[in-house]
mmCIF file of C-alpha atoms in Angstrom:
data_model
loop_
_atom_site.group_PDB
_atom_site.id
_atom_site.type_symbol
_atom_site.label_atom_id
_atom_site.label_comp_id
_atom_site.label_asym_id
_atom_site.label_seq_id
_atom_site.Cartn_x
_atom_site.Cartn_y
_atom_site.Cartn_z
ATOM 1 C CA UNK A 788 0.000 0.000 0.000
ATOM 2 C CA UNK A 789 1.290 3.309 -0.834
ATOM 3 C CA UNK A 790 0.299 5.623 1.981
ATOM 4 C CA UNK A 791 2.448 2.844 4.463
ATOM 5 C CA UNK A 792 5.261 3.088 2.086
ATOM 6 C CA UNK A 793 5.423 7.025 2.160
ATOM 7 C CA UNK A 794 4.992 6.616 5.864
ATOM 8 C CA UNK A 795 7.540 4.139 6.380
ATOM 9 C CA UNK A 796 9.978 6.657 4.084
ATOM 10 C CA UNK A 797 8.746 9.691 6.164
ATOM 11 C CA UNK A 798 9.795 7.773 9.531
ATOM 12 C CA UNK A 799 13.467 6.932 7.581
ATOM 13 C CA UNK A 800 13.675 10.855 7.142
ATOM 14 C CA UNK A 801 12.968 11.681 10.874
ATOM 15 C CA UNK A 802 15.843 9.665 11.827
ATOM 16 C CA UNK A 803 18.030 10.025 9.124
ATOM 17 C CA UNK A 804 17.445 13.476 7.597
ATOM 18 C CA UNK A 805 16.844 14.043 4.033
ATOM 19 C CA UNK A 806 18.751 11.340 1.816
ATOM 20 C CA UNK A 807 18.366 11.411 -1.714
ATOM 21 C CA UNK A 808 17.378 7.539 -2.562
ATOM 22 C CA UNK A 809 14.314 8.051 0.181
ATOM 23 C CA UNK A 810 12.958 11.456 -1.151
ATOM 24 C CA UNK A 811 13.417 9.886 -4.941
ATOM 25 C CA UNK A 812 11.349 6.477 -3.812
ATOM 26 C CA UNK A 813 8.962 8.572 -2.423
ATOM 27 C CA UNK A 814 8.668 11.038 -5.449
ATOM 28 C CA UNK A 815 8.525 7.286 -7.084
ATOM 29 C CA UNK A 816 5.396 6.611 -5.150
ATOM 30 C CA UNK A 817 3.621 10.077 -5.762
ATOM 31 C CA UNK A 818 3.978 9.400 -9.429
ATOM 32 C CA UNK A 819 2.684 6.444 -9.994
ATOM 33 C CA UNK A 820 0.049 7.484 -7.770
ATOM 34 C CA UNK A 821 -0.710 10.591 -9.724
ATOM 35 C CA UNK A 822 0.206 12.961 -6.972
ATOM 36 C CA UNK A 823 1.808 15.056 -9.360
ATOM 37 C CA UNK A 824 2.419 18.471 -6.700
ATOM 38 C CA UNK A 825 3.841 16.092 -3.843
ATOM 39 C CA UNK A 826 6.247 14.450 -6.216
ATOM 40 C CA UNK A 827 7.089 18.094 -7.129
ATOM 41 C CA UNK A 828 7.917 18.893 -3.294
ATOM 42 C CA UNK A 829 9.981 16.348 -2.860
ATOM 43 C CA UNK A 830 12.066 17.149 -6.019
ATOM 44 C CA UNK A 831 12.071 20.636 -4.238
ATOM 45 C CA UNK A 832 13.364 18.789 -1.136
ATOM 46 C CA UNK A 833 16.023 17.815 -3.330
ATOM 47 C CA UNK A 834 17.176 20.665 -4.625
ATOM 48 C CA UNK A 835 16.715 22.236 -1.066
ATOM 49 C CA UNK A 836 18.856 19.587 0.910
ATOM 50 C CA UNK A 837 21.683 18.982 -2.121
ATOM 51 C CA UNK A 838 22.093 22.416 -3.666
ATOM 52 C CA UNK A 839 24.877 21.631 -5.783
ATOM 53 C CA UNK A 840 23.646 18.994 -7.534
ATOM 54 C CA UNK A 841 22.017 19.932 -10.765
ATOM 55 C CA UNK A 842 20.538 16.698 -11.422
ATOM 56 C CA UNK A 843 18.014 16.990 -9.362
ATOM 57 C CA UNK A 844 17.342 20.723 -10.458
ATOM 58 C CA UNK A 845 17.216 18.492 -14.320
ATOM 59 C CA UNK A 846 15.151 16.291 -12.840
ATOM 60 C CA UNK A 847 12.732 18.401 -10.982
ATOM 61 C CA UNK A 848 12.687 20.954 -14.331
ATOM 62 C CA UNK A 849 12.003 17.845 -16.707
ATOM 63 C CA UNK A 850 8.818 16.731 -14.197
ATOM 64 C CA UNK A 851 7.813 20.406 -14.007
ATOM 65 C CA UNK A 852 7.668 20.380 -17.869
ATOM 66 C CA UNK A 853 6.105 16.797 -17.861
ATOM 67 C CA UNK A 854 3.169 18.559 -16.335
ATOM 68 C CA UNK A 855 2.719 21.290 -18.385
ATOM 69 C CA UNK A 856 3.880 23.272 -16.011
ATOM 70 C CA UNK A 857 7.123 25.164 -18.073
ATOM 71 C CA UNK A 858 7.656 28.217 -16.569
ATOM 72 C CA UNK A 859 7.838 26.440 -12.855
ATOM 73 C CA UNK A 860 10.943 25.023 -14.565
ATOM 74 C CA UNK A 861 12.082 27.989 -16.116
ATOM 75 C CA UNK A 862 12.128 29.642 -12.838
ATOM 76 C CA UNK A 863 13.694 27.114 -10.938
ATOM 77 C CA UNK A 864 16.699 26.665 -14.224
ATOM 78 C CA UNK A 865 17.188 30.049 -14.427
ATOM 79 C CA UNK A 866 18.040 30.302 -10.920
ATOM 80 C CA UNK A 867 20.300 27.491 -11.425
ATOM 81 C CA UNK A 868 22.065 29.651 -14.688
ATOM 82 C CA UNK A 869 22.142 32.301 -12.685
ATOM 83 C CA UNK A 870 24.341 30.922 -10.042
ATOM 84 C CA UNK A 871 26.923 29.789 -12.371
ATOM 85 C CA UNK A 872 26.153 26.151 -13.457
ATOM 86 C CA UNK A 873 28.274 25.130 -15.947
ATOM 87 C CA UNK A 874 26.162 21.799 -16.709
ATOM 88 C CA UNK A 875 24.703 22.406 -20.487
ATOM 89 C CA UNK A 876 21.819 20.292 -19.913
ATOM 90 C CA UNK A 877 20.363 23.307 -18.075
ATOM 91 C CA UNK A 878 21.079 25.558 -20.541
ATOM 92 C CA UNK A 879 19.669 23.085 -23.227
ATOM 93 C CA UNK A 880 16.358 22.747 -21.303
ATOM 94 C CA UNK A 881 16.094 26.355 -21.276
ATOM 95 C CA UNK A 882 16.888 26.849 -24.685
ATOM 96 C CA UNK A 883 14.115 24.020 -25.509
ATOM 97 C CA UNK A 884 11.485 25.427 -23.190
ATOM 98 C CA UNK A 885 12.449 29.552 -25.097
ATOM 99 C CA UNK A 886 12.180 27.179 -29.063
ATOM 100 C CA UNK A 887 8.287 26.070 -27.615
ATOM 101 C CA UNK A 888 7.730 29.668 -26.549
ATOM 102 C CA UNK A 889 8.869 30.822 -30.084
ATOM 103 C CA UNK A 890 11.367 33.258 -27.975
ATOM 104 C CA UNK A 891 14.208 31.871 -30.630
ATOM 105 C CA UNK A 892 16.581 35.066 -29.075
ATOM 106 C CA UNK A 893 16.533 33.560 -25.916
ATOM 107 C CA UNK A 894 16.421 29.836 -26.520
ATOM 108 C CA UNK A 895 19.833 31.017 -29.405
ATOM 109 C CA UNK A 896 21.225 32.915 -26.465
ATOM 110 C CA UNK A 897 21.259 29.605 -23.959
ATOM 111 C CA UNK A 898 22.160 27.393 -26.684
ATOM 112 C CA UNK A 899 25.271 29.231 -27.364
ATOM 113 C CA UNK A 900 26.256 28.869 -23.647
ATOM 114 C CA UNK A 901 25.771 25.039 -24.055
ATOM 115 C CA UNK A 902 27.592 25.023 -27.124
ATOM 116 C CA UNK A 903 30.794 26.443 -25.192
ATOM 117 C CA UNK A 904 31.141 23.561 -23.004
ATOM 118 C CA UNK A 905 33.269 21.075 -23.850
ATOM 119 C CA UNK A 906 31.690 18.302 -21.811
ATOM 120 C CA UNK A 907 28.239 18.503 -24.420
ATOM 121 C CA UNK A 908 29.343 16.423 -26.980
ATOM 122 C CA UNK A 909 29.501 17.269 -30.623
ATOM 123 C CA UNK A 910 26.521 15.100 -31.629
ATOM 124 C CA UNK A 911 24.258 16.569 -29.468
ATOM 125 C CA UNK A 912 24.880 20.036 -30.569
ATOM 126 C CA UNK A 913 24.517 19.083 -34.235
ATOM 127 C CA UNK A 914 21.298 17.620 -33.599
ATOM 128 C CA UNK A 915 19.965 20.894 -32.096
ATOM 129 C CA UNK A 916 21.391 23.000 -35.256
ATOM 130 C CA UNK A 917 19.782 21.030 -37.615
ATOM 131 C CA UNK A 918 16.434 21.551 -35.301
ATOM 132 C CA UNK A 919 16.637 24.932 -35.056
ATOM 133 C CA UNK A 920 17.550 25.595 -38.659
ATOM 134 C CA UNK A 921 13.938 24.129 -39.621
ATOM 135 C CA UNK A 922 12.591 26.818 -37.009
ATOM 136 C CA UNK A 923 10.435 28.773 -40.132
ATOM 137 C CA UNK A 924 12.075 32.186 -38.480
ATOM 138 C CA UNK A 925 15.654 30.183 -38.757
ATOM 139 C CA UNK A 926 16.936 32.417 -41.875
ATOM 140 C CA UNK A 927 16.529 35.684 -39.919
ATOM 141 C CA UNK A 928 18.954 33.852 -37.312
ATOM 142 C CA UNK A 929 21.935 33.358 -39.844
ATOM 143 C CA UNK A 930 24.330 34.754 -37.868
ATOM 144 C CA UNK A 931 23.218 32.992 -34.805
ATOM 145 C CA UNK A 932 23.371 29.994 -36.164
ATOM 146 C CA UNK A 933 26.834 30.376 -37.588
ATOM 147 C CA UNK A 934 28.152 31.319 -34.484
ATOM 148 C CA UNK A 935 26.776 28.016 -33.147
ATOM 149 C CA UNK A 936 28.223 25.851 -35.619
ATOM 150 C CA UNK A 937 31.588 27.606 -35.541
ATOM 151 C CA UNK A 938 31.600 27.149 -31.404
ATOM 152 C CA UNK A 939 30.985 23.419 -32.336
ATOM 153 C CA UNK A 940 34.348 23.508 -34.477
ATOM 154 C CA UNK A 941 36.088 24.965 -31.994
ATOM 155 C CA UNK A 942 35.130 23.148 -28.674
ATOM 156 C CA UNK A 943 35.425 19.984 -30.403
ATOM 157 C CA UNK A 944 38.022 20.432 -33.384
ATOM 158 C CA UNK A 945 39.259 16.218 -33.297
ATOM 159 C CA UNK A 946 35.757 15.381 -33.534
ATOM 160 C CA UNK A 947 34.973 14.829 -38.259
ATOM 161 C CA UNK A 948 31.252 15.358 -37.033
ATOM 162 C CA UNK A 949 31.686 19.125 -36.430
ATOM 163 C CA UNK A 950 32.770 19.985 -40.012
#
């Protein structure tokens, strides 16, 4: 039964404190169970109890957006940008969330901070290009775009993909 299990996980966190593998059973739980705003609290617990982990700012943003709920997740990524991340998923979320929104400036402006890190490989970055080039605005975004594709060359110049 679920509401044991969640109390049987609540009494772990009274003696234990928040641990990550209890708050993401839990969030588990809530899920499945359709208890979409508790699973979001304890992704908030999460981020909360293990600030500098961006995973679970990913993984709260990605449930967030799961629920049609996109500009919880902005807020919560853009907080993240703002305090210096240098994980390019974030950036990449927010650039996907700005492409829905048709705010290409701002989705081309997070991209391009994505693109700069070395640790987003080439393929990846590609695969957004050719996305954004079929963006029906895309030609009034030329320079943007090169720019992007030239960042690619240069962060990964061994890599025959980025020519």
């Amino acid at each position: 039964n679920n509401s044991k299990a969640i109390e049987a996980f609540d009494n772990l966190e009274k003696v234990y404190g928040i641990n990550e593998s209890i708050t993401q059973q839990k969030q588990r739980i809530y899920l499945k169970s359709n208890q979409i705003d508790k699973a979001i609290q304890e992704g908030q617990k999460l981020i909360q109890a293990f600030p500098d982990e961006n995973r679970h700012v990913i993984s709260l943003a990605e449930l967030l957006i799961n629920s049609q709920r996109s500009a919880e997740a902005l807020s919560i990524l853009e907080k993240a940008a703002q305090n210096q991340s240098y994980d390019p998923r974030i950036y990449l979320i927010l650039a996907q969330i700005y492409q829905k929104e048709g705010k290409l400036t701002e989705a081309l402006n997070y991209l391009k901070i994505a693109f700069q890190n070395p640790e987003l490989e080439a393929s990846p970055k590609i695969n957004w290009m050719i996305a954004f080039v079929q963006e029906k605005d895309a030609p009034s975004y030329q320079s943007d775009l090169t720019e992007l594709a030239e960042s690619i060359v240069k962060v990964h110049p061994d890599n025959p993909q980025a020519y």
